[in-house]
mmCIF file of C-alpha atoms and ligand atoms in Angstrom:
data_model
loop_
_atom_site.group_PDB
_atom_site.id
_atom_site.type_symbol
_atom_site.label_atom_id
_atom_site.label_comp_id
_atom_site.label_asym_id
_atom_site.label_seq_id
_atom_site.Cartn_x
_atom_site.Cartn_y
_atom_site.Cartn_z
ATOM 1 C CA MET D 1 36.517 36.486 37.835
ATOM 2 C CA VAL D 2 34.852 36.964 34.449
ATOM 3 C CA ASN D 3 31.167 37.858 34.490
ATOM 4 C CA LEU D 4 29.376 38.604 31.226
ATOM 5 C CA GLU D 5 25.862 38.531 32.692
ATOM 6 C CA GLY D 6 23.636 41.157 31.097
ATOM 7 C CA LYS D 7 26.366 42.249 28.650
ATOM 8 C CA ASP D 8 25.743 42.923 24.974
ATOM 9 C CA ILE D 9 28.169 41.346 22.502
ATOM 10 C CA LEU D 10 28.607 44.102 19.934
ATOM 11 C CA ASP D 11 32.173 44.121 18.636
ATOM 12 C CA GLY D 12 35.550 42.460 18.890
ATOM 13 C CA ALA D 13 37.132 45.421 20.680
ATOM 14 C CA GLN D 14 34.984 45.034 23.788
ATOM 15 C CA PHE D 15 36.695 41.779 24.824
ATOM 16 C CA SER D 16 39.512 41.538 27.341
ATOM 17 C CA ARG D 17 41.969 38.663 27.149
ATOM 18 C CA GLU D 18 40.370 37.183 30.297
ATOM 19 C CA GLU D 19 36.919 37.268 28.709
ATOM 20 C CA ILE D 20 38.252 35.608 25.560
ATOM 21 C CA ASP D 21 39.974 32.860 27.570
ATOM 22 C CA PHE D 22 36.821 32.354 29.609
ATOM 23 C CA THR D 23 34.658 32.053 26.476
ATOM 24 C CA MET D 24 37.087 29.560 24.924
ATOM 25 C CA SER D 25 37.061 27.372 28.014
ATOM 26 C CA VAL D 26 33.263 27.458 28.408
ATOM 27 C CA ALA D 27 32.936 26.535 24.721
ATOM 28 C CA ASP D 28 35.327 23.633 25.248
ATOM 29 C CA ASP D 29 33.326 22.459 28.220
ATOM 30 C CA PHE D 30 30.076 22.526 26.231
ATOM 31 C CA ARG D 31 31.773 20.651 23.401
ATOM 32 C CA LYS D 32 32.736 17.886 25.859
ATOM 33 C CA GLN D 33 29.262 17.773 27.380
ATOM 34 C CA LEU D 34 27.656 17.421 23.949
ATOM 35 C CA LYS D 35 29.771 14.327 23.306
ATOM 36 C CA GLU D 36 27.802 12.620 26.094
ATOM 37 C CA ARG D 37 24.300 13.886 25.323
ATOM 38 C CA PRO D 38 22.486 15.844 22.588
ATOM 39 C CA ALA D 39 21.434 18.737 24.822
ATOM 40 C CA ILE D 40 22.136 20.341 28.195
ATOM 41 C CA ASP D 41 19.349 21.537 30.487
ATOM 42 C CA LEU D 42 20.924 24.860 31.380
ATOM 43 C CA LEU D 43 18.498 27.342 29.806
ATOM 44 C CA LYS D 44 15.209 25.504 30.159
ATOM 45 C CA GLY D 45 12.341 27.980 29.750
ATOM 46 C CA ASN D 46 14.544 30.779 28.393
ATOM 47 C CA ILE D 47 13.747 32.336 25.031
ATOM 48 C CA MET D 48 16.182 33.665 22.434
ATOM 49 C CA ALA D 49 14.873 35.951 19.690
ATOM 50 C CA SER D 50 16.667 35.354 16.397
ATOM 51 C CA LEU D 51 16.219 38.477 14.262
ATOM 52 C CA PHE D 52 17.809 38.196 10.836
ATOM 53 C CA PHE D 53 17.139 41.204 8.619
ATOM 54 C CA GLU D 54 19.907 40.061 6.238
ATOM 55 C CA PRO D 55 20.605 36.668 4.586
ATOM 56 C CA SER D 56 22.322 34.073 6.730
ATOM 57 C CA THR D 57 22.790 30.313 6.831
ATOM 58 C CA ARG D 58 25.433 29.510 9.447
ATOM 59 C CA THR D 59 25.123 32.388 11.869
ATOM 60 C CA ARG D 60 21.355 32.072 12.284
ATOM 61 C CA LEU D 61 21.241 28.290 12.331
ATOM 62 C CA SER D 62 24.150 27.978 14.727
ATOM 63 C CA PHE D 63 22.725 30.581 17.135
ATOM 64 C CA GLU D 64 19.424 28.696 17.061
ATOM 65 C CA THR D 65 21.123 25.303 17.389
ATOM 66 C CA ALA D 66 23.166 26.653 20.294
ATOM 67 C CA MET D 67 20.019 27.795 22.117
ATOM 68 C CA HIS D 68 18.284 24.461 21.512
ATOM 69 C CA ARG D 69 21.316 22.498 22.700
ATOM 70 C CA LEU D 70 21.254 24.554 25.899
ATOM 71 C CA GLY D 71 17.654 23.460 26.445
ATOM 72 C CA GLY D 72 16.172 26.870 25.587
ATOM 73 C CA ASN D 73 13.617 28.009 23.022
ATOM 74 C CA VAL D 74 13.825 30.209 19.944
ATOM 75 C CA VAL D 75 11.450 32.685 18.274
ATOM 76 C CA GLY D 76 12.324 34.853 15.326
ATOM 77 C CA PHE D 77 12.466 35.546 11.637
ATOM 78 C CA SER D 78 14.941 35.038 8.832
ATOM 79 C CA SER D 79 14.036 37.908 6.525
ATOM 80 C CA ALA D 80 12.813 41.434 7.054
ATOM 81 C CA GLU D 81 10.100 41.114 4.372
ATOM 82 C CA SER D 82 7.977 38.899 6.595
ATOM 83 C CA THR D 83 7.972 41.411 9.462
ATOM 84 C CA SER D 84 6.532 44.838 10.206
ATOM 85 C CA THR D 85 9.787 46.316 8.898
ATOM 86 C CA ALA D 86 8.050 45.944 5.510
ATOM 87 C CA LYS D 87 5.281 48.219 6.823
ATOM 88 C CA GLY D 88 7.797 50.850 7.863
ATOM 89 C CA GLU D 89 8.452 49.932 11.497
ATOM 90 C CA THR D 90 11.785 51.216 12.777
ATOM 91 C CA LEU D 91 14.471 48.892 14.123
ATOM 92 C CA VAL D 92 14.142 50.451 17.554
ATOM 93 C CA ASP D 93 10.392 49.765 17.719
ATOM 94 C CA THR D 94 10.902 46.168 16.559
ATOM 95 C CA ILE D 95 13.538 45.671 19.258
ATOM 96 C CA ARG D 96 11.347 47.234 21.975
ATOM 97 C CA THR D 97 8.646 44.750 20.941
ATOM 98 C CA VAL D 98 10.887 41.694 20.908
ATOM 99 C CA ASP D 99 12.282 42.757 24.275
ATOM 100 C CA GLN D 100 8.848 42.004 25.728
ATOM 101 C CA TYR D 101 9.149 38.372 24.611
ATOM 102 C CA ALA D 102 12.734 37.246 24.811
ATOM 103 C CA ASP D 103 15.548 36.926 27.380
ATOM 104 C CA VAL D 104 18.323 37.346 24.814
ATOM 105 C CA ILE D 105 18.400 38.726 21.257
ATOM 106 C CA ALA D 106 20.635 37.496 18.416
ATOM 107 C CA MET D 107 20.430 39.768 15.388
ATOM 108 C CA ARG D 108 21.854 40.573 11.963
ATOM 109 C CA HIS D 109 21.080 43.784 10.116
ATOM 110 C CA PRO D 110 22.507 45.528 7.026
ATOM 111 C CA GLN D 111 23.234 48.809 8.836
ATOM 112 C CA ILE D 112 26.567 49.466 10.561
ATOM 113 C CA GLY D 113 25.848 50.277 14.217
ATOM 114 C CA SER D 114 22.418 48.592 14.214
ATOM 115 C CA ALA D 115 23.257 46.135 16.993
ATOM 116 C CA LYS D 116 24.474 48.996 19.157
ATOM 117 C CA GLU D 117 21.278 50.897 18.428
ATOM 118 C CA ALA D 118 19.253 47.826 19.427
ATOM 119 C CA ALA D 119 21.278 47.302 22.591
ATOM 120 C CA ALA D 120 20.584 50.889 23.646
ATOM 121 C CA VAL D 121 16.849 50.189 23.903
ATOM 122 C CA ALA D 122 16.760 46.470 24.818
ATOM 123 C CA LYS D 123 16.785 45.194 28.360
ATOM 124 C CA ALA D 124 17.745 41.757 27.025
ATOM 125 C CA PRO D 125 21.390 41.273 26.032
ATOM 126 C CA VAL D 126 21.969 41.766 22.287
ATOM 127 C CA LEU D 127 24.344 39.465 20.383
ATOM 128 C CA ASN D 128 25.551 41.038 17.146
ATOM 129 C CA GLY D 129 25.481 38.473 14.343
ATOM 130 C CA GLY D 130 26.730 41.037 11.831
ATOM 131 C CA ASP D 131 25.918 44.726 11.346
ATOM 132 C CA GLY D 132 26.499 45.567 7.680
ATOM 133 C CA ALA D 133 30.189 45.979 6.938
ATOM 134 C CA GLY D 134 30.788 46.673 10.641
ATOM 135 C CA GLN D 135 31.465 43.891 13.118
ATOM 136 C CA HIS D 136 30.799 40.184 13.653
ATOM 137 C CA PRO D 137 32.240 39.367 17.083
ATOM 138 C CA THR D 138 30.753 35.893 17.590
ATOM 139 C CA GLN D 139 32.318 34.808 14.293
ATOM 140 C CA ALA D 140 35.684 36.229 15.383
ATOM 141 C CA LEU D 141 35.572 34.205 18.600
ATOM 142 C CA LEU D 142 34.656 30.994 16.799
ATOM 143 C CA ASP D 143 37.507 31.681 14.377
ATOM 144 C CA LEU D 144 39.919 31.991 17.292
ATOM 145 C CA TYR D 145 38.497 28.806 18.810
ATOM 146 C CA THR D 146 39.116 27.073 15.478
ATOM 147 C CA ILE D 147 42.754 28.174 15.325
ATOM 148 C CA LYS D 148 43.255 26.864 18.869
ATOM 149 C CA SER D 149 41.524 23.616 18.139
ATOM 150 C CA GLU D 150 43.273 23.029 14.794
ATOM 151 C CA ARG D 151 46.782 24.050 15.874
ATOM 152 C CA GLY D 152 46.754 23.805 19.685
ATOM 153 C CA HIS D 153 47.775 27.444 20.212
ATOM 154 C CA VAL D 154 47.496 30.958 18.777
ATOM 155 C CA ASP D 155 50.692 32.596 20.052
ATOM 156 C CA GLY D 156 53.470 32.490 17.494
ATOM 157 C CA THR D 157 51.074 31.963 14.588
ATOM 158 C CA THR D 158 51.241 33.949 11.357
ATOM 159 C CA ILE D 159 47.704 34.523 10.112
ATOM 160 C CA VAL D 160 47.109 35.553 6.493
ATOM 161 C CA LEU D 161 43.833 37.471 6.074
ATOM 162 C CA CYS D 162 42.826 37.559 2.423
ATOM 163 C CA GLY D 163 40.033 39.011 0.292
ATOM 164 C CA ASP D 164 37.626 41.838 1.022
ATOM 165 C CA LEU D 165 39.223 43.356 4.101
ATOM 166 C CA LYS D 166 37.441 46.659 3.543
ATOM 167 C CA ASN D 167 33.880 45.338 3.777
ATOM 168 C CA GLY D 168 34.402 42.060 5.634
ATOM 169 C CA ARG D 169 32.984 42.310 9.137
ATOM 170 C CA THR D 170 34.505 38.975 10.201
ATOM 171 C CA VAL D 171 38.038 40.293 9.719
ATOM 172 C CA HIS D 172 37.180 43.662 11.301
ATOM 173 C CA ALA D 173 36.150 41.817 14.458
ATOM 174 C CA GLY D 174 38.875 39.191 14.071
ATOM 175 C CA VAL D 175 41.864 41.521 14.279
ATOM 176 C CA GLU D 176 40.449 42.994 17.516
ATOM 177 C CA ILE D 177 40.573 39.478 18.979
ATOM 178 C CA TYR D 178 43.947 38.417 17.499
ATOM 179 C CA LYS D 179 45.599 41.563 18.895
ATOM 180 C CA HIS D 180 45.548 39.919 22.345
ATOM 181 C CA TYR D 181 47.914 37.204 21.114
ATOM 182 C CA ASN D 182 51.487 37.214 20.072
ATOM 183 C CA CYS D 183 50.699 36.494 16.440
ATOM 184 C CA LYS D 184 51.606 38.146 13.173
ATOM 185 C CA LEU D 185 49.004 39.291 10.652
ATOM 186 C CA ILE D 186 49.569 39.476 6.901
ATOM 187 C CA MET D 187 46.733 41.268 5.128
ATOM 188 C CA VAL D 188 46.252 40.448 1.463
ATOM 189 C CA ALA D 189 43.751 42.524 -0.501
ATOM 190 C CA PRO D 190 43.425 44.440 -3.751
ATOM 191 C CA GLU D 191 44.191 48.169 -3.305
ATOM 192 C CA GLN D 192 40.442 48.985 -3.389
ATOM 193 C CA LEU D 193 39.589 46.508 -0.622
ATOM 194 C CA LYS D 194 42.287 47.103 1.991
ATOM 195 C CA MET D 195 41.646 46.987 5.734
ATOM 196 C CA PRO D 196 40.222 50.374 6.852
ATOM 197 C CA ALA D 197 42.805 52.868 8.114
ATOM 198 C CA ASP D 198 41.121 53.360 11.511
ATOM 199 C CA ILE D 199 41.406 49.625 12.260
ATOM 200 C CA LEU D 200 45.074 49.594 11.193
ATOM 201 C CA ALA D 201 45.745 52.591 13.434
ATOM 202 C CA LYS D 202 44.302 50.720 16.408
ATOM 203 C CA LEU D 203 46.479 47.697 15.663
ATOM 204 C CA ARG D 204 49.547 49.937 15.503
ATOM 205 C CA ASP D 205 48.637 51.513 18.861
ATOM 206 C CA HIS D 206 48.350 48.047 20.308
ATOM 207 C CA GLY D 207 51.784 47.069 18.965
ATOM 208 C CA VAL D 208 50.443 44.317 16.698
ATOM 209 C CA ALA D 209 52.909 43.056 14.059
ATOM 210 C CA PHE D 210 51.227 43.252 10.686
ATOM 211 C CA GLU D 211 52.033 43.787 7.031
ATOM 212 C CA GLU D 212 49.940 44.547 3.974
ATOM 213 C CA THR D 213 50.474 43.103 0.515
ATOM 214 C CA THR D 214 48.624 42.317 -2.698
ATOM 215 C CA ASP D 215 50.616 39.087 -3.227
ATOM 216 C CA LEU D 216 48.832 36.022 -1.840
ATOM 217 C CA GLU D 217 51.532 33.524 -2.801
ATOM 218 C CA ALA D 218 54.257 35.510 -1.036
ATOM 219 C CA ALA D 219 52.039 35.756 2.046
ATOM 220 C CA LEU D 220 51.297 32.026 2.044
ATOM 221 C CA ALA D 221 55.001 31.244 2.026
ATOM 222 C CA LYS D 222 55.193 32.935 5.447
ATOM 223 C CA GLY D 223 51.772 31.899 6.796
ATOM 224 C CA ASP D 224 50.533 29.213 9.179
ATOM 225 C CA VAL D 225 46.828 29.998 8.813
ATOM 226 C CA LEU D 226 44.961 31.364 5.807
ATOM 227 C CA TYR D 227 41.691 33.138 6.592
ATOM 228 C CA MET D 228 40.123 33.521 3.163
ATOM 229 C CA THR D 229 37.078 35.775 2.692
ATOM 230 C CA ARG D 230 34.474 36.426 0.039
ATOM 231 C CA ILE D 231 34.385 39.685 -1.927
ATOM 232 C CA GLN D 232 31.273 41.242 -0.329
ATOM 233 C CA LYS D 233 29.114 41.784 -3.414
ATOM 234 C CA GLU D 234 26.203 43.287 -1.459
ATOM 235 C CA ARG D 235 28.370 46.185 -0.212
ATOM 236 C CA PHE D 236 29.341 47.407 -3.695
ATOM 237 C CA THR D 237 27.539 50.393 -5.180
ATOM 238 C CA ASP D 238 29.077 49.773 -8.614
ATOM 239 C CA PRO D 239 28.386 46.250 -9.989
ATOM 240 C CA ALA D 240 31.181 46.665 -12.563
ATOM 241 C CA GLU D 241 33.674 47.224 -9.748
ATOM 242 C CA TYR D 242 32.525 43.960 -8.136
ATOM 243 C CA GLU D 243 32.928 42.130 -11.461
ATOM 244 C CA ARG D 244 36.464 43.487 -11.752
ATOM 245 C CA LEU D 245 37.445 42.406 -8.243
ATOM 246 C CA LYS D 246 35.595 39.151 -7.678
ATOM 247 C CA GLY D 247 38.344 36.933 -9.033
ATOM 248 C CA SER D 248 41.166 38.755 -7.216
ATOM 249 C CA TYR D 249 42.291 35.784 -5.121
ATOM 250 C CA ILE D 250 41.560 32.118 -5.655
ATOM 251 C CA LEU D 251 43.213 29.461 -3.509
ATOM 252 C CA THR D 252 43.793 26.156 -5.281
ATOM 253 C CA ARG D 253 44.988 22.790 -4.022
ATOM 254 C CA GLU D 254 48.044 23.124 -6.222
ATOM 255 C CA MET D 255 49.001 26.375 -4.423
ATOM 256 C CA VAL D 256 48.657 24.801 -0.975
ATOM 257 C CA GLU D 257 50.702 21.729 -1.941
ATOM 258 C CA ARG D 258 53.396 23.800 -3.627
ATOM 259 C CA ILE D 259 53.721 26.707 -1.200
ATOM 260 C CA GLN D 260 52.575 25.642 2.268
ATOM 261 C CA PRO D 261 51.328 22.042 2.638
ATOM 262 C CA LYS D 262 50.761 22.456 6.411
ATOM 263 C CA LEU D 263 48.623 25.580 6.006
ATOM 264 C CA THR D 264 45.462 25.650 8.141
ATOM 265 C CA ILE D 265 42.752 26.834 5.753
ATOM 266 C CA MET D 266 39.808 28.759 7.151
ATOM 267 C CA HIS D 267 36.887 30.706 5.684
ATOM 268 C CA PRO D 268 33.806 32.120 7.454
ATOM 269 C CA LEU D 269 31.753 30.921 4.463
ATOM 270 C CA PRO D 270 29.775 31.278 2.253
ATOM 271 C CA ARG D 271 32.383 30.532 -0.409
ATOM 272 C CA VAL D 272 31.795 31.824 -3.910
ATOM 273 C CA ASN D 273 34.911 31.093 -5.972
ATOM 274 C CA GLU D 274 37.791 32.026 -3.671
ATOM 275 C CA ILE D 275 38.699 28.465 -2.644
ATOM 276 C CA THR D 276 38.473 25.775 -5.330
ATOM 277 C CA THR D 277 36.562 22.666 -4.260
ATOM 278 C CA ASP D 278 39.610 20.406 -4.703
ATOM 279 C CA VAL D 279 40.969 22.027 -1.512
ATOM 280 C CA ASP D 280 38.066 20.618 0.539
ATOM 281 C CA SER D 281 39.483 17.119 0.909
ATOM 282 C CA LEU D 282 42.825 18.314 2.312
ATOM 283 C CA THR D 283 43.003 17.380 6.014
ATOM 284 C CA ASN D 284 43.988 20.952 6.873
ATOM 285 C CA ALA D 285 40.933 22.477 5.162
ATOM 286 C CA ALA D 286 39.227 23.516 8.398
ATOM 287 C CA TYR D 287 36.250 25.551 7.172
ATOM 288 C CA PHE D 288 33.525 22.995 7.804
ATOM 289 C CA ARG D 289 34.901 22.127 11.261
ATOM 290 C CA GLN D 290 34.943 25.909 11.801
ATOM 291 C CA VAL D 291 31.175 25.919 11.148
ATOM 292 C CA GLY D 292 30.665 23.247 13.836
ATOM 293 C CA ASN D 293 32.725 25.221 16.350
ATOM 294 C CA GLY D 294 30.273 28.089 15.949
ATOM 295 C CA VAL D 295 27.701 26.166 17.957
ATOM 296 C CA PHE D 296 29.984 25.674 21.007
ATOM 297 C CA VAL D 297 31.178 29.267 21.016
ATOM 298 C CA ARG D 298 27.661 30.676 20.622
ATOM 299 C CA MET D 299 26.451 28.367 23.410
ATOM 300 C CA ALA D 300 29.191 29.839 25.602
ATOM 301 C CA LEU D 301 28.171 33.407 24.757
ATOM 302 C CA ILE D 302 24.430 32.869 25.227
ATOM 303 C CA ALA D 303 24.926 31.104 28.571
ATOM 304 C CA SER D 304 27.385 33.808 29.687
ATOM 305 C CA VAL D 305 25.194 36.815 28.968
ATOM 306 C CA LEU D 306 22.303 35.048 30.698
ATOM 307 C CA GLY D 307 24.507 34.601 33.783
ATOM 308 C CA LYS D 308 24.399 30.797 33.694
ATOM 309 C CA VAL D 309 28.158 30.212 33.590
HETATM 310 C C1 NCD E 647 30.142 36.060 6.981
HETATM 311 C C2 NCD E 647 29.230 37.250 7.217
HETATM 312 O O1 NCD E 647 28.001 37.112 7.135
HETATM 313 O O2 NCD E 647 29.792 38.284 7.495
HETATM 314 N N1 NCD E 647 29.476 34.839 7.041
HETATM 315 C C3 NCD E 647 29.247 34.269 8.258
HETATM 316 O O3 NCD E 647 28.697 34.875 9.160
HETATM 317 N N2 NCD E 647 29.684 33.022 8.439
HETATM 318 C C4 NCD E 647 31.012 36.211 5.795
HETATM 319 C C5 NCD E 647 30.402 36.510 4.463
HETATM 320 O O4 NCD E 647 29.200 36.655 4.310
HETATM 321 O O5 NCD E 647 31.190 36.594 3.515
#
């Protein structure tokens, strides 16, 4: 019996296969319920604090939408400048404060480990919506949900992860989730932006089949799913290095049609230039449906940590 009540959601590695399956089925159930009505009365009177110290469109809005669709309320902020952080307040003091108001905390912060630091002082469960170049577990679960919903299954799938695998927190969390399935990972990145060695070591220990390459076209020829990512400009200390790497991989419609017409195309978004807009109208371009799935999966996680499912 899976019980996530009171748990923090901090990284992809914390999840067991049972917890992943449970989250997927609760998300599916919420998706069905929302076909009948705009909101569910499960969390009436509950408050979620939405603390975004770093820019966000989808993660913040989908966490907030998820809470509203569960019948709950939201307080929060969408930039650190409008808060006492600008006066020098520490993260820990801000969290101790918010803990007096809210039943659950969704947060994003530029520092790796910040969500863990918050969870250590908060009584309320903390949901990590991205900690710097660290982890982004709720995104990883909605990505898995998307693969299931687009293709019907995850086992047997070859997933191509492409772009900034060094700084991309979605892929750091993602591989910790995919490792529970019998799928193959092909990691495509420039030499400077490869998946960190400690994450690769964990995958090896877990017996995950993966390969690394710099050749996107060769990877696509073997892939079922492409998970494209943005080069993470804000993590670069040298702007010239970013300029050199930003055009490393660009997926075009011509490439999909020539190499792998059935490819399921995903991206956590925001897109900069790594998928050309002529790809958008392909039926297998899944990235905007992926955005919608974020609401169901975040509903499942919020309701779970509050002990309501
Ligand atoms: C990602 C993030 O913030 O890590 N976006 C998201 O949450 N959907 C990916 C990115 O910013 O490139």
